[in-house]
C-alpha atoms as one frame of an Amber mdcrd trajectory, in Angstrom:
protein
   0.000   0.000   0.000   2.924   2.362   0.701   4.644   1.475  -2.587   2.203
  -0.099  -5.085   4.899  -1.077  -7.687   6.217  -3.546  -5.093   3.310  -5.858
  -5.980   4.892  -6.531  -9.374   8.343  -7.122  -7.900   7.138  -9.766  -5.444
   4.694 -11.521  -7.775   5.101 -15.267  -7.244   7.219 -14.716  -4.127   4.587
 -13.415  -1.690   1.322 -15.259  -0.928  -1.302 -14.433  -3.511  -3.946 -13.485
  -0.919  -1.612 -10.725   0.322  -1.347  -9.281  -3.182  -5.089  -9.658  -3.753
  -5.843  -7.837  -0.467  -3.518  -4.957  -1.377  -5.097  -4.615  -4.814  -8.592
  -4.650  -3.339  -7.719  -1.972  -0.789  -6.017   0.174  -3.407  -9.190   0.109
  -5.481 -11.236   1.345  -2.513  -8.707   3.767  -1.013  -6.448   5.037  -3.763
  -3.329   6.691  -2.389  -2.836   6.251   1.347  -1.227   9.683   1.334  -4.650
  11.271   0.741  -7.482  11.968   3.183 -10.150   9.324   3.585 -13.761   9.774
   4.670 -13.822  11.404   8.124 -15.430   8.301   9.652 -12.936   6.071   7.860
 -12.838   4.289   4.501 -16.385   2.959   3.839 -15.075  -0.391   2.614 -13.100
  -0.925   5.835 -16.094   0.113   7.957 -18.064  -2.613   6.176 -15.323  -5.093
   7.101 -15.532  -3.968  10.740 -19.326  -4.401  10.703 -18.972  -7.937   9.339
 -16.379  -8.748  12.041 -18.783  -7.543  14.752 -21.694  -9.516  13.267 -19.646
 -12.732  13.162 -18.395 -12.162  16.720 -21.760 -11.340  18.322 -24.429 -12.899
  16.140 -26.280  -9.584  15.749 -26.362  -7.128  12.828 -23.938  -4.214  12.663
 -24.384  -1.134  10.470 -21.229   0.424   8.933 -22.832   3.832   9.492 -22.702
   3.158  13.246 -18.933   2.678  13.062 -16.279   5.377  13.349 -12.657   4.503
  12.609 -10.267   6.372  14.883  -6.588   7.104  15.552  -6.495   4.364  18.169
  -9.203   3.582  20.709  -8.022   6.498  22.874  -9.044   9.011  20.195 -12.536
   7.533  20.205 -12.719   7.682  23.997 -11.647  11.326  23.908 -14.284  12.180
  21.289 -17.103  10.516  23.240 -16.128  12.041  26.588 -15.846  15.477  24.999
 -19.386  15.054  23.685 -20.817  13.814  26.985 -19.298  16.300  29.411 -20.781
  19.501  30.713 -17.786  21.088  32.504 -17.690  20.656  36.290 -21.149  19.069
  36.330 -20.865  15.743  34.502 -19.590  12.663  36.338 -18.205   9.536  34.675
 -17.909   6.303  36.654 -14.380   4.897  36.364 -13.159   1.492  37.608 -10.335
   1.592  40.146  -7.691   0.508  39.336  -8.072   2.044  35.875  -6.110   2.913
  32.776  -5.175   6.604  33.342  -6.495   7.638  29.914  -9.903   8.134  31.498
  -9.001  10.353  34.434  -6.621  12.379  32.251  -9.244  12.932  29.545 -11.878
  13.824  32.127  -9.497  16.389  33.590  -8.865  17.788  30.105 -12.590  18.364
  29.527 -13.392  19.373  33.146 -15.440  16.277  33.816 -15.635  14.645  37.242
 -14.203  11.160  37.785 -16.468   8.988  39.943 -14.355   6.021  41.095 -15.791
   2.599  41.829 -13.436  -0.030  43.256 -13.063  -3.477  41.728 -12.950  -6.409
  44.153  -9.400  -7.790  44.412 -10.354 -10.704  46.739 -12.833 -11.820  44.037
 -10.360 -11.707  41.144 -10.852  -7.987  40.466 -14.538  -8.541  39.720 -16.927
  -5.651  39.094 -19.078  -4.839  42.116 -22.577  -3.490  41.458 -22.722  -2.292
  45.068 -19.595  -0.194  44.535 -21.143   1.425  41.450 -24.414   2.145  43.248
 -22.493   3.703  46.145 -20.506   5.899  43.738 -23.709   7.045  41.977 -25.396
   7.945  45.274 -22.326   9.834  46.492 -22.110  11.837  43.262 -25.781  12.804
  43.300 -25.471  13.882  46.926 -22.576  16.160  45.916 -24.514  17.729  43.033
 -22.680  15.841  40.285 -24.733  14.309  37.462 -23.539  10.747  36.666 -23.769
  10.449  32.895 -21.625   7.488  31.858 -20.079   4.275  33.129 -16.698   3.017
  31.882 -16.002  -0.735  31.876 -12.625  -2.073  30.751 -13.085  -5.698  29.711
 -10.661  -7.506  29.786  -9.248  -5.202  32.419  -6.240  -2.917  32.406  -4.267
  -3.212  34.690  -6.049  -6.172  36.307  -6.655  -8.578  33.402 -10.076  -9.489
  34.836 -12.821 -10.688  32.445 -16.506 -10.062  33.127 -18.969 -12.940  32.963
 -22.284 -12.484  31.152 -24.325 -12.411  34.359 -22.333  -9.451  35.671 -22.473
  -7.756  32.286 -26.267  -8.058  32.231 -26.424  -6.549  35.720 -24.230  -3.655
  34.574 -26.529  -3.019  31.609 -29.626  -2.986  33.844 -27.880  -0.620  36.257
 -27.147   1.745  33.356 -30.824   1.618  32.401 -31.838   2.374  35.994 -29.600
   5.442  36.269 -29.814   6.609  32.604 -26.082   6.060  32.091 -24.253   5.829
  28.779 -22.106   2.679  28.762 -18.524   2.979  27.480 -17.092  -0.500  26.818
 -13.313  -0.525  26.422 -12.784  -3.934  24.809  -9.316  -3.527  23.282  -7.950
  -6.700  24.946 -10.729  -8.972  23.676  -8.259 -11.198  21.799  -5.911 -11.531
  24.805  -7.499 -14.498  26.549  -5.287 -16.886  28.537  -8.036 -19.308  29.586
 -10.786 -18.881  26.966 -12.490 -22.173  27.894 -13.242 -20.968  31.429 -12.981
 -17.195  30.949 -14.370 -16.349  27.487 -14.876 -12.830  26.187 -18.381 -11.521
  25.511 -18.960  -8.074  24.097 -21.352  -5.610  25.667 -22.966  -5.204  22.240
 -23.962  -8.883  22.361 -25.355  -8.589  25.899 -27.274  -5.378  25.136 -28.866
  -6.999  22.077 -29.705 -10.233  23.932 -31.423  -8.201  26.663 -33.111  -5.993
  24.043 -31.894  -3.122  26.174 -32.220   0.520  25.082 -29.033   1.514  26.931
 -26.770   3.819  24.850 -23.494   1.981  24.241 -20.141   2.919  22.721 -17.783
  -0.033  22.157 -14.051   0.505  21.511 -11.433  -1.705  19.859  -7.857  -1.177
  18.701  -4.978  -2.556  16.632  -2.605  -1.793  19.536  -3.420  -4.964  21.470
  -4.362  -8.557  20.622  -1.486 -10.145  18.708  -0.949  -7.215  16.334   0.578
  -4.654  18.684   0.595  -2.032  15.904   0.238   0.763  18.458   2.360   3.271
  16.530   0.072   3.123  13.503  -2.831   4.532  15.582  -5.826   2.558  14.431
  -9.092   1.575  16.069 -12.836   2.012  15.970 -15.897   2.602  18.071 -19.406
   1.351  17.353 -22.564   3.232  18.328 -25.418   1.121  19.697 -28.781   2.705
  20.590 -27.388   6.143  19.734 -29.796   8.642  18.164 -29.336  10.020  14.646
 -28.853  13.506  16.120 -25.975  12.389  18.346 -24.350  10.389  15.550 -24.545
  13.468  13.310 -22.857  15.528  16.010 -20.107  12.906  16.400 -19.566  12.944
  12.626 -19.223  16.715  12.702 -16.705  16.520  15.556 -14.757  13.708  13.858
 -14.544  15.848  10.730 -12.556  18.464  12.661  -9.566  16.092  12.608 -10.220
  15.367   8.891  -9.640  11.582   9.005  -7.999   8.774  10.971  -4.490   7.722
   9.801  -4.993   5.653   6.667  -2.141   3.240   7.456  -3.892   2.565  10.777
  -7.145   1.906   8.935  -5.361  -0.663   6.749  -3.948  -2.371   9.849  -7.474
  -2.422  11.273  -8.686  -4.150   8.113  -6.026  -6.817   8.728  -7.265  -7.199
  12.308 -10.937  -7.658  11.464 -10.320  -9.618   8.233  -7.552 -12.129   8.978
  -6.626 -14.951   6.600  -9.284 -17.650   6.383  -8.764 -21.438   6.271  -7.787
 -22.464   2.757  -6.114 -19.165   1.895  -2.343 -19.236   1.197  -1.428 -17.147
   4.278  -3.646 -18.968   6.751  -1.253 -21.631   8.042   1.505 -19.116   8.738
  -0.984 -16.687  10.304  -2.417 -19.390  12.582   1.019 -20.668  13.603   2.283
 -17.183  14.487  -0.931 -16.238  16.302  -1.083 -19.477  18.305   2.585 -19.081
  19.254   2.010 -15.554  20.569  -1.050 -16.593  22.598   0.783 -19.590  24.060
   3.785 -17.451  25.030   1.632 -14.813  26.743  -0.352 -17.504  28.554   2.833
 -19.203  29.787   4.487 -15.982  30.918   1.393 -14.781  32.747   0.841 -18.021
  34.636   4.518 -18.461  35.508   4.865 -14.899  36.772   1.695 -15.134  38.874
   2.908 -18.394  40.426   6.352 -17.011  41.247   5.027 -13.705  42.573   2.585
 -15.470  44.881   5.474 -17.424  46.402   7.165 -14.207  47.598   6.696 -12.946
  51.169   4.246 -10.071  51.338   3.095 -10.439  47.715  -0.303 -11.606  46.434
  -1.241 -11.674  42.756  -4.453 -12.544  40.938  -3.620 -14.927  38.083  -4.940
 -12.802  35.257  -7.169 -14.617  32.718  -6.840 -11.850  30.122  -5.088  -8.726
  28.800  -1.304  -8.316  29.018  -0.599  -7.573  32.671  -0.414  -8.710  36.257
  -1.217  -6.357  39.114   0.384  -7.786  42.272  -0.323  -6.365  45.707   2.779
  -5.799  47.839   3.167  -5.284  51.558   6.003  -2.859  52.312   8.024  -2.433
  55.521   7.228   0.601  57.658  10.732   1.990  57.107  10.229   1.836  53.325
   6.990   3.791  53.671   8.767   6.355  55.874  11.617   6.678  53.351   9.130
   7.226  50.524   7.427   9.960  52.538  10.807  11.574  53.201  11.487  11.630
  49.444   8.011  12.932  48.643   7.073   9.769  46.730   4.363   7.166  47.096
   5.724   3.915  48.607   5.071   1.871  45.472   6.885   4.515  43.390   9.926
   4.131  45.649   9.724   0.367  45.153   9.375   0.711  41.364  12.277   3.154
  41.033  14.627   1.011  43.110  13.568  -2.038  41.072  14.353  -0.183  37.855
  17.740   1.041  39.076  18.849  -2.359  40.361  17.451  -4.707  37.703  16.386
  -2.653  34.682  12.841  -3.983  35.080  10.271  -1.227  34.541   6.902  -1.549
  36.284   4.185   1.057  36.820   3.314   1.920  40.442  -0.234   1.161  41.508
  -0.645   4.787  42.593  -0.799   5.614  38.879  -3.894   3.446  38.440  -5.661
   4.073  41.729  -5.891   1.806  44.755  -7.407   1.747  48.227  -5.738   3.802
  50.946  -2.851   1.972  52.571  -2.493  -0.551  49.738   0.426  -0.852  47.317
   0.543  -2.476  43.884   2.417  -2.341  40.622   1.564  -3.338  37.061   3.894
  -5.797  35.353   3.590  -6.580  31.656   3.669 -10.143  30.347   4.997  -9.190
  26.912   8.744  -9.700  27.280  10.545 -12.952  26.414  13.024 -14.374  28.916
  10.431 -14.469  31.701  12.366 -16.922  33.904  15.376 -14.604  33.967  13.590
 -11.398  34.830  11.217 -13.000  37.336  14.271 -14.379  39.141  15.755 -10.877
  39.179  12.466  -9.509  40.521  12.362 -12.162  43.261  15.916 -11.380  44.343
  15.205  -7.648  44.371  12.049  -8.024  46.456  13.812 -10.063  49.121  16.694
  -7.541  49.280  14.261  -4.604  49.393  12.335  -6.085  52.324  15.557  -6.888
  54.181  17.008  -3.422  53.443  14.061  -1.724  55.125  13.890  -3.984  58.163
  11.589  -6.779  57.026   7.833  -7.245  57.287
């Protein structure tokens, strides 16, 4: 797509379905150096709609789909549309991906935190959400939307359909717009026991009128094409007037990156059985999933064997979020340095081992608790988990033990 004459040079050397796909896209797009439709190339939006239909078993309209510069651009657009400054509240899971609190701050919205239940595998608590809604209303804040990250970031938790249905009914009860961040839907470590279900599927099965925006991205899954900036959101139960407003706002940025749109087409339209590229695609994809599954389970097992560490064995996404108990002297030293205790831990870990983790204070946690997020992406897991184990033991001993 970047250099169309290449197709002639590799004829007979590259799989024919690759060349056929490029030719098909060129016919629908033309030059990728030109603007596309502001909602994204119509042909690719049709491919996204077909992907959603096959995933959920319910129709999807390409006109309900907006291609975006990554899922985060879609989240920003929707929050900008929803928020009345200093009045509108958006319910955010804690711990949460900081995109949401940062974007709310940018548009002067109010973050309404609801805590996930760590003892129950970071499950979503309806009681926590109800408590957050009541607290907001008491303080004069209007709750307008509920964010659910499924599978979770940083927790890796996956919602079951019963909980999802309860969330949908709660949104109906409180007239909340549901924002479903589903970018890790392909990152499933135990799909037989912890499958992914989309909120679109649940909303349609319940015949619910709840307004829903669903987000997906090329940054996650097995693609990891995060620098290309590609994603989409789908509108479900959204009025024509609101969709028209979203189209107008999307047009301000002219169009999503076209190379990202092409990567999205690859995501939603992978090689099929019988096509020349399928065997290689399946082998590479299965290998990536198996590696992530192995690394996640091994790290969780080893972390749970450490003194003062407990870790939910994540069934999805790309992370673990262990809870760490820290010695009193470590907490005092962090206070002396003007840092949170888990930041002190993370910085010392980085300096001693080169392992970079994100302190739990960056995602939100209950008072007095300490966590960090560790990615499961890197090869050589045995080596760096051993280094992490050695560091933790030295850190605890350095500050006087637990």
